[in-house]
Amino acid sequence: MLLAGKKVVVVGGSSGIGLSTAEMAKREGADVIIASRNVDRLDKAADALNAIAIPADVTSDESVASLFRSSGPVDHVVVTAAQLRTGPFKTVTMEDVRGTMEGKFWGAWRVAKHAEIRAGGSLTLVSGFLSVRPRPNSAIVSAANGALESLSRALALELAPVRVNCVSPGIIDTPIRAAMPEEARRDMLAKTAASLPVGRVGVGEDIARQILSFMANGFATGATVYIDGGALVI
Ligand SMILES: NC(=O)c1ccc[n+]([C@@H]2O[C@H](COP(=O)([O-])OP(=O)(O)OC[C@H]3O[C@@H](n4cnc5c(N)ncnc54)[C@H](OP(=O)(O)O)[C@@H]3O)[C@@H](O)[C@H]2O)c1
């Protein structure tokens, strides 16, 4: 088993890519802690996984500090937490775009700052392919993702010997789009699948596999890997 005896914290581990990562780390023998805001959802996920649940909100310095005081030193940390609010550039509110940065970018920053990761362990950030393949109405998400990719390279230097990497997903079918009307969501996923060389959209496990590879590969640091079903080459 790849992670026997290792302690892994997944911030955003109650859903989607984070939940898949927590499941995979558990199967590989790790002791897993998952953290997120909604306590019911977090507890249900932790029970199903036989993991530890620690409620935390990455938009709060104190909440993130408290999470890592409770966890103590750990081997691997993953940040998938994000809640994105976006819209047309000229009309999207500053409150929405600041909120997106607060959770996605500053949230990852806070986790990197407060986590005590053992030497040779790893931190993995999750950006998104909009950093290099922008789409209309999502400038703030492109900017947050690009900033995370730069941050991971900077931290790979500054936090060494802790290794820091970034995975940049394409379209992954997770609850992140739960607020979309169901028909529009299915339509968007079907059109995306048809356009991609792999002929399907991603699932959480596709990204989790890359994150576990970053944990296990002691030569990986400062890397950003795009796992997007070929979205960058179409
Ligand atoms: N799915 C995609 O197509 C896709 C594509 C590119 C990039 N990504 C990126 O991949 C990451 C994971 O996305 P996902 O699809 O797995 O999303 P998801 O299913 O919505 O999961 C997000 C997780 O983050 C937690 N979270 C949100 N805000 C938080 C906060 N302020 N503090 C602590 N936890 C918080 C959520 O739980 P609570 O709400 O209970 O806190 C949940 O556990 C995100 O950064 C997303 O931008 C996703």
PDB file of C-alpha atoms and ligand atoms in Angstrom:
ATOM      1  CA  MET A   1       0.000   0.000   0.000  1.00  0.00           C
ATOM      2  CA  LEU A   2       1.321   3.399  -1.075  1.00  0.00           C
ATOM      3  CA  LEU A   3       0.407   5.355   2.061  1.00  0.00           C
ATOM      4  CA  ALA A   4       0.595   2.848   4.920  1.00  0.00           C
ATOM      5  CA  GLY A   5       1.255   4.671   8.201  1.00  0.00           C
ATOM      6  CA  LYS A   6       0.880   8.127   6.613  1.00  0.00           C
ATOM      7  CA  LYS A   7      -1.435  10.841   7.900  1.00  0.00           C
ATOM      8  CA  VAL A   8      -3.359  12.671   5.170  1.00  0.00           C
ATOM      9  CA  VAL A   9      -5.579  15.758   5.513  1.00  0.00           C
ATOM     10  CA  VAL A  10      -8.043  16.553   2.705  1.00  0.00           C
ATOM     11  CA  VAL A  11      -9.469  20.054   3.034  1.00  0.00           C
ATOM     12  CA  GLY A  12     -12.691  19.861   1.023  1.00  0.00           C
ATOM     13  CA  GLY A  13     -12.871  16.107   1.598  1.00  0.00           C
ATOM     14  CA  SER A  14     -16.643  15.777   2.046  1.00  0.00           C
ATOM     15  CA  SER A  15     -17.480  15.969  -1.682  1.00  0.00           C
ATOM     16  CA  GLY A  16     -16.286  15.512  -5.244  1.00  0.00           C
ATOM     17  CA  ILE A  17     -12.559  15.367  -5.941  1.00  0.00           C
ATOM     18  CA  GLY A  18     -11.674  15.688  -2.251  1.00  0.00           C
ATOM     19  CA  LEU A  19     -13.954  12.805  -1.278  1.00  0.00           C
ATOM     20  CA  SER A  20     -12.487  10.602  -4.025  1.00  0.00           C
ATOM     21  CA  THR A  21      -8.989  11.518  -2.820  1.00  0.00           C
ATOM     22  CA  ALA A  22      -9.876  10.657   0.777  1.00  0.00           C
ATOM     23  CA  GLU A  23     -11.332   7.292  -0.339  1.00  0.00           C
ATOM     24  CA  MET A  24      -8.262   6.446  -2.399  1.00  0.00           C
ATOM     25  CA  ALA A  25      -5.840   7.483   0.373  1.00  0.00           C
ATOM     26  CA  LYS A  26      -7.787   5.312   2.818  1.00  0.00           C
ATOM     27  CA  ARG A  27      -7.589   2.321   0.439  1.00  0.00           C
ATOM     28  CA  GLU A  28      -3.816   2.906   0.240  1.00  0.00           C
ATOM     29  CA  GLY A  29      -3.494   2.568   4.007  1.00  0.00           C
ATOM     30  CA  ALA A  30      -3.427   6.218   5.173  1.00  0.00           C
ATOM     31  CA  ASP A  31      -5.023   7.640   8.292  1.00  0.00           C
ATOM     32  CA  VAL A  32      -7.311  10.260   6.786  1.00  0.00           C
ATOM     33  CA  ILE A  33      -8.741  13.491   8.166  1.00  0.00           C
ATOM     34  CA  ILE A  34     -11.359  15.332   6.102  1.00  0.00           C
ATOM     35  CA  ALA A  35     -12.331  18.952   6.674  1.00  0.00           C
ATOM     36  CA  SER A  36     -15.089  21.199   5.309  1.00  0.00           C
ATOM     37  CA  ARG A  37     -17.893  23.465   6.527  1.00  0.00           C
ATOM     38  CA  ASN A  38     -21.193  21.565   6.421  1.00  0.00           C
ATOM     39  CA  VAL A  39     -20.943  19.341   9.500  1.00  0.00           C
ATOM     40  CA  ASP A  40     -23.737  16.890   8.534  1.00  0.00           C
ATOM     41  CA  ARG A  41     -22.233  16.195   5.126  1.00  0.00           C
ATOM     42  CA  LEU A  42     -18.733  16.012   6.630  1.00  0.00           C
ATOM     43  CA  ASP A  43     -19.759  13.552   9.362  1.00  0.00           C
ATOM     44  CA  LYS A  44     -21.616  11.313   6.881  1.00  0.00           C
ATOM     45  CA  ALA A  45     -18.595  11.190   4.582  1.00  0.00           C
ATOM     46  CA  ALA A  46     -16.205  10.514   7.483  1.00  0.00           C
ATOM     47  CA  ASP A  47     -18.429   7.696   8.816  1.00  0.00           C
ATOM     48  CA  ALA A  48     -18.589   6.065   5.388  1.00  0.00           C
ATOM     49  CA  LEU A  49     -14.807   6.313   5.011  1.00  0.00           C
ATOM     50  CA  ASN A  50     -13.836   5.489   8.579  1.00  0.00           C
ATOM     51  CA  ALA A  51     -11.962   8.798   8.581  1.00  0.00           C
ATOM     52  CA  ILE A  52     -11.772  11.621  11.122  1.00  0.00           C
ATOM     53  CA  ALA A  53     -13.929  14.716  10.516  1.00  0.00           C
ATOM     54  CA  ILE A  54     -12.749  18.173  11.580  1.00  0.00           C
ATOM     55  CA  PRO A  55     -15.091  21.033  10.613  1.00  0.00           C
ATOM     56  CA  ALA A  56     -13.190  23.967   9.083  1.00  0.00           C
ATOM     57  CA  ASP A  57     -13.798  26.987   6.885  1.00  0.00           C
ATOM     58  CA  VAL A  58     -10.823  27.982   4.726  1.00  0.00           C
ATOM     59  CA  THR A  59     -12.027  31.603   4.586  1.00  0.00           C
ATOM     60  CA  SER A  60     -11.152  31.952   8.299  1.00  0.00           C
ATOM     61  CA  ASP A  61      -7.555  32.172   9.589  1.00  0.00           C
ATOM     62  CA  GLU A  62      -8.611  30.940  13.014  1.00  0.00           C
ATOM     63  CA  SER A  63     -10.597  28.008  11.640  1.00  0.00           C
ATOM     64  CA  VAL A  64      -7.661  26.799   9.515  1.00  0.00           C
ATOM     65  CA  ALA A  65      -5.199  27.297  12.404  1.00  0.00           C
ATOM     66  CA  SER A  66      -7.523  25.307  14.671  1.00  0.00           C
ATOM     67  CA  LEU A  67      -7.805  22.481  12.094  1.00  0.00           C
ATOM     68  CA  PHE A  68      -4.033  21.989  12.075  1.00  0.00           C
ATOM     69  CA  ARG A  69      -3.719  22.392  15.859  1.00  0.00           C
ATOM     70  CA  SER A  70      -6.177  19.481  16.115  1.00  0.00           C
ATOM     71  CA  SER A  71      -4.496  17.342  13.451  1.00  0.00           C
ATOM     72  CA  GLY A  72      -0.919  17.883  14.669  1.00  0.00           C
ATOM     73  CA  PRO A  73       1.952  17.130  12.241  1.00  0.00           C
ATOM     74  CA  VAL A  74       0.857  15.309   9.074  1.00  0.00           C
ATOM     75  CA  ASP A  75       2.443  13.744   5.996  1.00  0.00           C
ATOM     76  CA  HIS A  76       0.260  14.935   3.147  1.00  0.00           C
ATOM     77  CA  VAL A  77      -2.232  17.776   2.736  1.00  0.00           C
ATOM     78  CA  VAL A  78      -4.604  18.348  -0.181  1.00  0.00           C
ATOM     79  CA  VAL A  79      -6.775  21.426  -0.720  1.00  0.00           C
ATOM     80  CA  THR A  80      -9.866  20.957  -2.883  1.00  0.00           C
ATOM     81  CA  ALA A  81     -12.083  23.438  -1.006  1.00  0.00           C
ATOM     82  CA  ALA A  82     -13.654  26.075  -3.217  1.00  0.00           C
ATOM     83  CA  GLN A  83     -16.939  27.790  -3.830  1.00  0.00           C
ATOM     84  CA  LEU A  84     -16.865  29.757  -7.050  1.00  0.00           C
ATOM     85  CA  ARG A  85     -18.939  32.850  -7.753  1.00  0.00           C
ATOM     86  CA  THR A  86     -18.481  34.309 -11.182  1.00  0.00           C
ATOM     87  CA  GLY A  87     -20.287  36.053 -14.035  1.00  0.00           C
ATOM     88  CA  PRO A  88     -19.769  38.454 -16.951  1.00  0.00           C
ATOM     89  CA  PHE A  89     -16.669  40.553 -16.247  1.00  0.00           C
ATOM     90  CA  LYS A  90     -18.374  43.965 -16.518  1.00  0.00           C
ATOM     91  CA  THR A  91     -21.270  43.117 -14.222  1.00  0.00           C
ATOM     92  CA  VAL A  92     -20.098  40.480 -11.733  1.00  0.00           C
ATOM     93  CA  THR A  93     -20.004  42.063  -8.264  1.00  0.00           C
ATOM     94  CA  MET A  94     -16.807  42.711  -6.339  1.00  0.00           C
ATOM     95  CA  GLU A  95     -18.364  40.762  -3.475  1.00  0.00           C
ATOM     96  CA  ASP A  96     -18.656  37.683  -5.705  1.00  0.00           C
ATOM     97  CA  VAL A  97     -15.157  37.876  -7.168  1.00  0.00           C
ATOM     98  CA  ARG A  98     -13.590  38.616  -3.770  1.00  0.00           C
ATOM     99  CA  GLY A  99     -15.529  35.666  -2.326  1.00  0.00           C
ATOM    100  CA  THR A 100     -14.114  33.375  -5.017  1.00  0.00           C
ATOM    101  CA  MET A 101     -10.534  34.453  -4.269  1.00  0.00           C
ATOM    102  CA  GLU A 102     -11.145  34.262  -0.513  1.00  0.00           C
ATOM    103  CA  GLY A 103     -12.119  30.594  -0.655  1.00  0.00           C
ATOM    104  CA  LYS A 104     -10.121  29.233  -3.546  1.00  0.00           C
ATOM    105  CA  PHE A 105      -6.860  31.213  -3.433  1.00  0.00           C
ATOM    106  CA  TRP A 106      -6.540  32.609   0.096  1.00  0.00           C
ATOM    107  CA  GLY A 107      -8.026  29.381   1.449  1.00  0.00           C
ATOM    108  CA  ALA A 108      -5.157  27.390  -0.072  1.00  0.00           C
ATOM    109  CA  TRP A 109      -2.698  30.049   1.183  1.00  0.00           C
ATOM    110  CA  ARG A 110      -4.020  29.695   4.740  1.00  0.00           C
ATOM    111  CA  VAL A 111      -3.782  25.907   4.618  1.00  0.00           C
ATOM    112  CA  ALA A 112      -0.190  26.097   3.342  1.00  0.00           C
ATOM    113  CA  LYS A 113       0.652  28.539   6.131  1.00  0.00           C
ATOM    114  CA  HIS A 114      -0.869  26.625   9.040  1.00  0.00           C
ATOM    115  CA  ALA A 115      -0.281  22.967   8.117  1.00  0.00           C
ATOM    116  CA  GLU A 116       2.697  21.314   9.790  1.00  0.00           C
ATOM    117  CA  ILE A 117       3.839  18.888   7.098  1.00  0.00           C
ATOM    118  CA  ARG A 118       6.658  16.453   7.876  1.00  0.00           C
ATOM    119  CA  ALA A 119       9.868  16.602   5.792  1.00  0.00           C
ATOM    120  CA  GLY A 120       9.413  14.771   2.503  1.00  0.00           C
ATOM    121  CA  GLY A 121       5.645  15.030   2.808  1.00  0.00           C
ATOM    122  CA  SER A 122       3.544  16.954   0.334  1.00  0.00           C
ATOM    123  CA  LEU A 123       1.000  19.681  -0.226  1.00  0.00           C
ATOM    124  CA  THR A 124      -1.217  19.433  -3.303  1.00  0.00           C
ATOM    125  CA  LEU A 125      -3.282  22.380  -4.511  1.00  0.00           C
ATOM    126  CA  VAL A 126      -6.116  22.049  -7.028  1.00  0.00           C
ATOM    127  CA  SER A 127      -6.452  24.746  -9.690  1.00  0.00           C
ATOM    128  CA  GLY A 128      -8.382  24.181 -12.927  1.00  0.00           C
ATOM    129  CA  PHE A 129      -7.755  24.270 -16.684  1.00  0.00           C
ATOM    130  CA  LEU A 130      -9.419  27.704 -17.035  1.00  0.00           C
ATOM    131  CA  SER A 131      -6.013  29.070 -15.943  1.00  0.00           C
ATOM    132  CA  VAL A 132      -4.712  28.363 -19.448  1.00  0.00           C
ATOM    133  CA  ARG A 133      -7.964  27.802 -21.391  1.00  0.00           C
ATOM    134  CA  PRO A 134     -10.184  30.730 -20.353  1.00  0.00           C
ATOM    135  CA  ARG A 135     -13.906  30.838 -21.127  1.00  0.00           C
ATOM    136  CA  PRO A 136     -16.258  33.837 -21.129  1.00  0.00           C
ATOM    137  CA  ASN A 137     -17.838  34.790 -17.789  1.00  0.00           C
ATOM    138  CA  SER A 138     -15.206  33.149 -15.634  1.00  0.00           C
ATOM    139  CA  ALA A 139     -12.261  35.589 -15.513  1.00  0.00           C
ATOM    140  CA  ILE A 140     -12.014  35.392 -11.737  1.00  0.00           C
ATOM    141  CA  VAL A 141     -11.783  31.583 -11.841  1.00  0.00           C
ATOM    142  CA  SER A 142      -9.038  31.771 -14.497  1.00  0.00           C
ATOM    143  CA  ALA A 143      -7.172  34.280 -12.338  1.00  0.00           C
ATOM    144  CA  ALA A 144      -7.555  32.269  -9.120  1.00  0.00           C
ATOM    145  CA  ASN A 145      -6.382  29.095 -10.863  1.00  0.00           C
ATOM    146  CA  GLY A 146      -3.366  30.824 -12.418  1.00  0.00           C
ATOM    147  CA  ALA A 147      -2.452  32.291  -9.039  1.00  0.00           C
ATOM    148  CA  LEU A 148      -2.647  28.851  -7.406  1.00  0.00           C
ATOM    149  CA  GLU A 149      -0.361  27.340 -10.045  1.00  0.00           C
ATOM    150  CA  SER A 150       2.206  30.115  -9.424  1.00  0.00           C
ATOM    151  CA  LEU A 151       1.821  29.777  -5.664  1.00  0.00           C
ATOM    152  CA  SER A 152       2.526  26.058  -5.787  1.00  0.00           C
ATOM    153  CA  ARG A 153       5.803  26.663  -7.638  1.00  0.00           C
ATOM    154  CA  ALA A 154       6.847  29.387  -5.166  1.00  0.00           C
ATOM    155  CA  LEU A 155       6.025  27.167  -2.195  1.00  0.00           C
ATOM    156  CA  ALA A 156       7.925  24.236  -3.675  1.00  0.00           C
ATOM    157  CA  LEU A 157      11.029  26.398  -3.117  1.00  0.00           C
ATOM    158  CA  GLU A 158      10.094  28.004   0.157  1.00  0.00           C
ATOM    159  CA  LEU A 159       8.608  25.002   1.972  1.00  0.00           C
ATOM    160  CA  ALA A 160      11.226  22.440   0.833  1.00  0.00           C
ATOM    161  CA  PRO A 161      11.841  19.691   1.861  1.00  0.00           C
ATOM    162  CA  VAL A 162       8.054  19.571   1.855  1.00  0.00           C
ATOM    163  CA  ARG A 163       7.005  18.989  -1.766  1.00  0.00           C
ATOM    164  CA  VAL A 164       4.335  21.225  -3.288  1.00  0.00           C
ATOM    165  CA  ASN A 165       2.436  20.457  -6.493  1.00  0.00           C
ATOM    166  CA  CYS A 166      -0.727  21.462  -8.284  1.00  0.00           C
ATOM    167  CA  VAL A 167      -3.253  19.444 -10.267  1.00  0.00           C
ATOM    168  CA  SER A 168      -5.370  21.305 -12.792  1.00  0.00           C
ATOM    169  CA  PRO A 169      -8.575  19.440 -13.662  1.00  0.00           C
ATOM    170  CA  GLY A 170     -10.733  19.800 -16.744  1.00  0.00           C
ATOM    171  CA  ILE A 171     -14.488  19.220 -16.494  1.00  0.00           C
ATOM    172  CA  ILE A 172     -15.163  16.698 -13.717  1.00  0.00           C
ATOM    173  CA  ASP A 173     -18.668  15.475 -12.886  1.00  0.00           C
ATOM    174  CA  THR A 174     -18.957  16.327  -9.182  1.00  0.00           C
ATOM    175  CA  PRO A 175     -21.564  18.048  -6.988  1.00  0.00           C
ATOM    176  CA  ILE A 176     -19.853  21.409  -7.728  1.00  0.00           C
ATOM    177  CA  ARG A 177     -22.577  22.025 -10.361  1.00  0.00           C
ATOM    178  CA  ALA A 178     -25.473  20.970  -8.100  1.00  0.00           C
ATOM    179  CA  ALA A 179     -27.019  24.439  -8.353  1.00  0.00           C
ATOM    180  CA  MET A 180     -27.332  24.203 -12.164  1.00  0.00           C
ATOM    181  CA  PRO A 181     -30.707  23.117 -13.596  1.00  0.00           C
ATOM    182  CA  GLU A 182     -30.369  19.336 -14.089  1.00  0.00           C
ATOM    183  CA  GLU A 183     -31.139  19.356 -17.812  1.00  0.00           C
ATOM    184  CA  ALA A 184     -28.633  22.132 -18.535  1.00  0.00           C
ATOM    185  CA  ARG A 185     -26.012  20.321 -16.442  1.00  0.00           C
ATOM    186  CA  ARG A 186     -26.490  17.016 -18.291  1.00  0.00           C
ATOM    187  CA  ASP A 187     -26.457  18.817 -21.643  1.00  0.00           C
ATOM    188  CA  MET A 188     -23.220  20.650 -20.819  1.00  0.00           C
ATOM    189  CA  LEU A 189     -21.537  17.433 -19.630  1.00  0.00           C
ATOM    190  CA  ALA A 190     -22.682  15.500 -22.724  1.00  0.00           C
ATOM    191  CA  LYS A 191     -21.433  18.225 -25.099  1.00  0.00           C
ATOM    192  CA  THR A 192     -18.110  18.407 -23.285  1.00  0.00           C
ATOM    193  CA  ALA A 193     -17.714  14.619 -23.378  1.00  0.00           C
ATOM    194  CA  ALA A 194     -18.372  14.554 -27.126  1.00  0.00           C
ATOM    195  CA  SER A 195     -15.746  17.252 -27.719  1.00  0.00           C
ATOM    196  CA  LEU A 196     -12.908  15.588 -25.814  1.00  0.00           C
ATOM    197  CA  PRO A 197     -10.392  13.089 -27.241  1.00  0.00           C
ATOM    198  CA  VAL A 198     -11.219  10.690 -24.367  1.00  0.00           C
ATOM    199  CA  GLY A 199     -14.960  10.865 -25.179  1.00  0.00           C
ATOM    200  CA  ARG A 200     -16.072  11.464 -21.595  1.00  0.00           C
ATOM    201  CA  VAL A 201     -15.923  14.012 -18.798  1.00  0.00           C
ATOM    202  CA  GLY A 202     -13.837  13.257 -15.726  1.00  0.00           C
ATOM    203  CA  VAL A 203     -14.815  11.635 -12.449  1.00  0.00           C
ATOM    204  CA  GLY A 204     -13.327  12.428  -9.052  1.00  0.00           C
ATOM    205  CA  GLU A 205     -11.079   9.346  -9.162  1.00  0.00           C
ATOM    206  CA  ASP A 206      -9.328  10.650 -12.304  1.00  0.00           C
ATOM    207  CA  ILE A 207      -7.983  13.595 -10.306  1.00  0.00           C
ATOM    208  CA  ALA A 208      -7.522  11.678  -7.055  1.00  0.00           C
ATOM    209  CA  ARG A 209      -5.154   9.295  -8.849  1.00  0.00           C
ATOM    210  CA  GLN A 210      -2.892  12.225  -9.809  1.00  0.00           C
ATOM    211  CA  ILE A 211      -3.012  13.634  -6.279  1.00  0.00           C
ATOM    212  CA  LEU A 212      -1.966  10.272  -4.813  1.00  0.00           C
ATOM    213  CA  SER A 213       0.854  10.111  -7.328  1.00  0.00           C
ATOM    214  CA  PHE A 214       2.110  13.495  -6.056  1.00  0.00           C
ATOM    215  CA  MET A 215       1.981  12.152  -2.485  1.00  0.00           C
ATOM    216  CA  ALA A 216       3.869   8.975  -3.299  1.00  0.00           C
ATOM    217  CA  ASN A 217       6.468  10.272  -5.793  1.00  0.00           C
ATOM    218  CA  GLY A 218       9.325  11.778  -3.780  1.00  0.00           C
ATOM    219  CA  PHE A 219      10.776  13.438  -6.924  1.00  0.00           C
ATOM    220  CA  ALA A 220       7.623  15.448  -7.696  1.00  0.00           C
ATOM    221  CA  THR A 221       7.684  19.069  -6.595  1.00  0.00           C
ATOM    222  CA  GLY A 222       6.901  22.387  -8.272  1.00  0.00           C
ATOM    223  CA  ALA A 223       4.819  20.541 -10.871  1.00  0.00           C
ATOM    224  CA  THR A 224       1.438  21.472 -12.330  1.00  0.00           C
ATOM    225  CA  VAL A 225      -0.261  18.585 -14.118  1.00  0.00           C
ATOM    226  CA  TYR A 226      -3.300  19.133 -16.338  1.00  0.00           C
ATOM    227  CA  ILE A 227      -5.710  16.198 -16.177  1.00  0.00           C
ATOM    228  CA  ASP A 228      -8.467  17.266 -18.539  1.00  0.00           C
ATOM    229  CA  GLY A 229      -9.285  14.489 -21.001  1.00  0.00           C
ATOM    230  CA  GLY A 230      -7.388  16.405 -23.684  1.00  0.00           C
ATOM    231  CA  ALA A 231      -9.220  19.747 -23.280  1.00  0.00           C
ATOM    232  CA  LEU A 232      -5.968  21.639 -23.893  1.00  0.00           C
ATOM    233  CA  VAL A 233      -5.378  20.099 -27.311  1.00  0.00           C
ATOM    234  CA  ILE A 234      -8.771  20.628 -28.917  1.00  0.00           C
TER     235      ILE A 234
HETATM  236  N1  LIG B   1     -15.486  19.714 -10.861  1.00  0.00           N
HETATM  237  C1  LIG B   1     -14.864  20.349 -11.871  1.00  0.00           C
HETATM  238  O1  LIG B   1     -15.296  20.308 -13.051  1.00  0.00           O
HETATM  239  C2  LIG B   1     -13.623  21.136 -11.603  1.00  0.00           C
HETATM  240  C3  LIG B   1     -12.883  21.631 -12.704  1.00  0.00           C
HETATM  241  C4  LIG B   1     -11.728  22.372 -12.458  1.00  0.00           C
HETATM  242  C5  LIG B   1     -11.326  22.624 -11.169  1.00  0.00           C
HETATM  243  N2  LIG B   1     -12.074  22.136 -10.121  1.00  0.00           N
HETATM  244  C6  LIG B   1     -11.637  22.456  -8.779  1.00  0.00           C
HETATM  245  O2  LIG B   1     -11.498  21.289  -7.996  1.00  0.00           O
HETATM  246  C7  LIG B   1     -11.743  21.589  -6.628  1.00  0.00           C
HETATM  247  C8  LIG B   1     -12.754  20.614  -6.062  1.00  0.00           C
HETATM  248  O3  LIG B   1     -13.950  20.725  -6.794  1.00  0.00           O
HETATM  249  P1  LIG B   1     -15.123  19.643  -6.677  1.00  0.00           P
HETATM  250  O4  LIG B   1     -15.691  19.526  -8.038  1.00  0.00           O
HETATM  251  O5  LIG B   1     -14.638  18.443  -5.952  1.00  0.00           O
HETATM  252  O6  LIG B   1     -16.175  20.488  -5.771  1.00  0.00           O
HETATM  253  P2  LIG B   1     -17.278  20.015  -4.709  1.00  0.00           P
HETATM  254  O7  LIG B   1     -17.782  18.634  -5.032  1.00  0.00           O
HETATM  255  O8  LIG B   1     -18.253  21.139  -4.640  1.00  0.00           O
HETATM  256  O9  LIG B   1     -16.462  19.936  -3.328  1.00  0.00           O
HETATM  257  C9  LIG B   1     -15.978  21.091  -2.717  1.00  0.00           C
HETATM  258  C10 LIG B   1     -15.588  20.740  -1.293  1.00  0.00           C
HETATM  259  O10 LIG B   1     -15.013  21.901  -0.682  1.00  0.00           O
HETATM  260  C11 LIG B   1     -15.695  22.200   0.527  1.00  0.00           C
HETATM  261  N3  LIG B   1     -15.643  23.644   0.727  1.00  0.00           N
HETATM  262  C12 LIG B   1     -16.160  24.624  -0.051  1.00  0.00           C
HETATM  263  N4  LIG B   1     -15.902  25.828   0.477  1.00  0.00           N
HETATM  264  C13 LIG B   1     -15.205  25.593   1.618  1.00  0.00           C
HETATM  265  C14 LIG B   1     -14.673  26.443   2.621  1.00  0.00           C
HETATM  266  N5  LIG B   1     -14.815  27.789   2.580  1.00  0.00           N
HETATM  267  N6  LIG B   1     -13.995  25.883   3.660  1.00  0.00           N
HETATM  268  C15 LIG B   1     -13.858  24.540   3.744  1.00  0.00           C
HETATM  269  N7  LIG B   1     -14.352  23.689   2.832  1.00  0.00           N
HETATM  270  C16 LIG B   1     -15.029  24.216   1.784  1.00  0.00           C
HETATM  271  C17 LIG B   1     -17.113  21.641   0.311  1.00  0.00           C
HETATM  272  O11 LIG B   1     -17.808  21.351   1.527  1.00  0.00           O
HETATM  273  P3  LIG B   1     -18.680  22.478   2.308  1.00  0.00           P
HETATM  274  O12 LIG B   1     -19.456  23.210   1.257  1.00  0.00           O
HETATM  275  O13 LIG B   1     -19.497  21.705   3.281  1.00  0.00           O
HETATM  276  O14 LIG B   1     -17.680  23.348   2.999  1.00  0.00           O
HETATM  277  C18 LIG B   1     -16.765  20.332  -0.403  1.00  0.00           C
HETATM  278  O15 LIG B   1     -16.328  19.366   0.513  1.00  0.00           O
HETATM  279  C19 LIG B   1     -12.214  23.048  -6.602  1.00  0.00           C
HETATM  280  O16 LIG B   1     -11.096  23.869  -6.310  1.00  0.00           O
HETATM  281  C20 LIG B   1     -12.663  23.298  -8.017  1.00  0.00           C
HETATM  282  O17 LIG B   1     -12.599  24.649  -8.390  1.00  0.00           O
HETATM  283  C21 LIG B   1     -13.201  21.403 -10.299  1.00  0.00           C
END
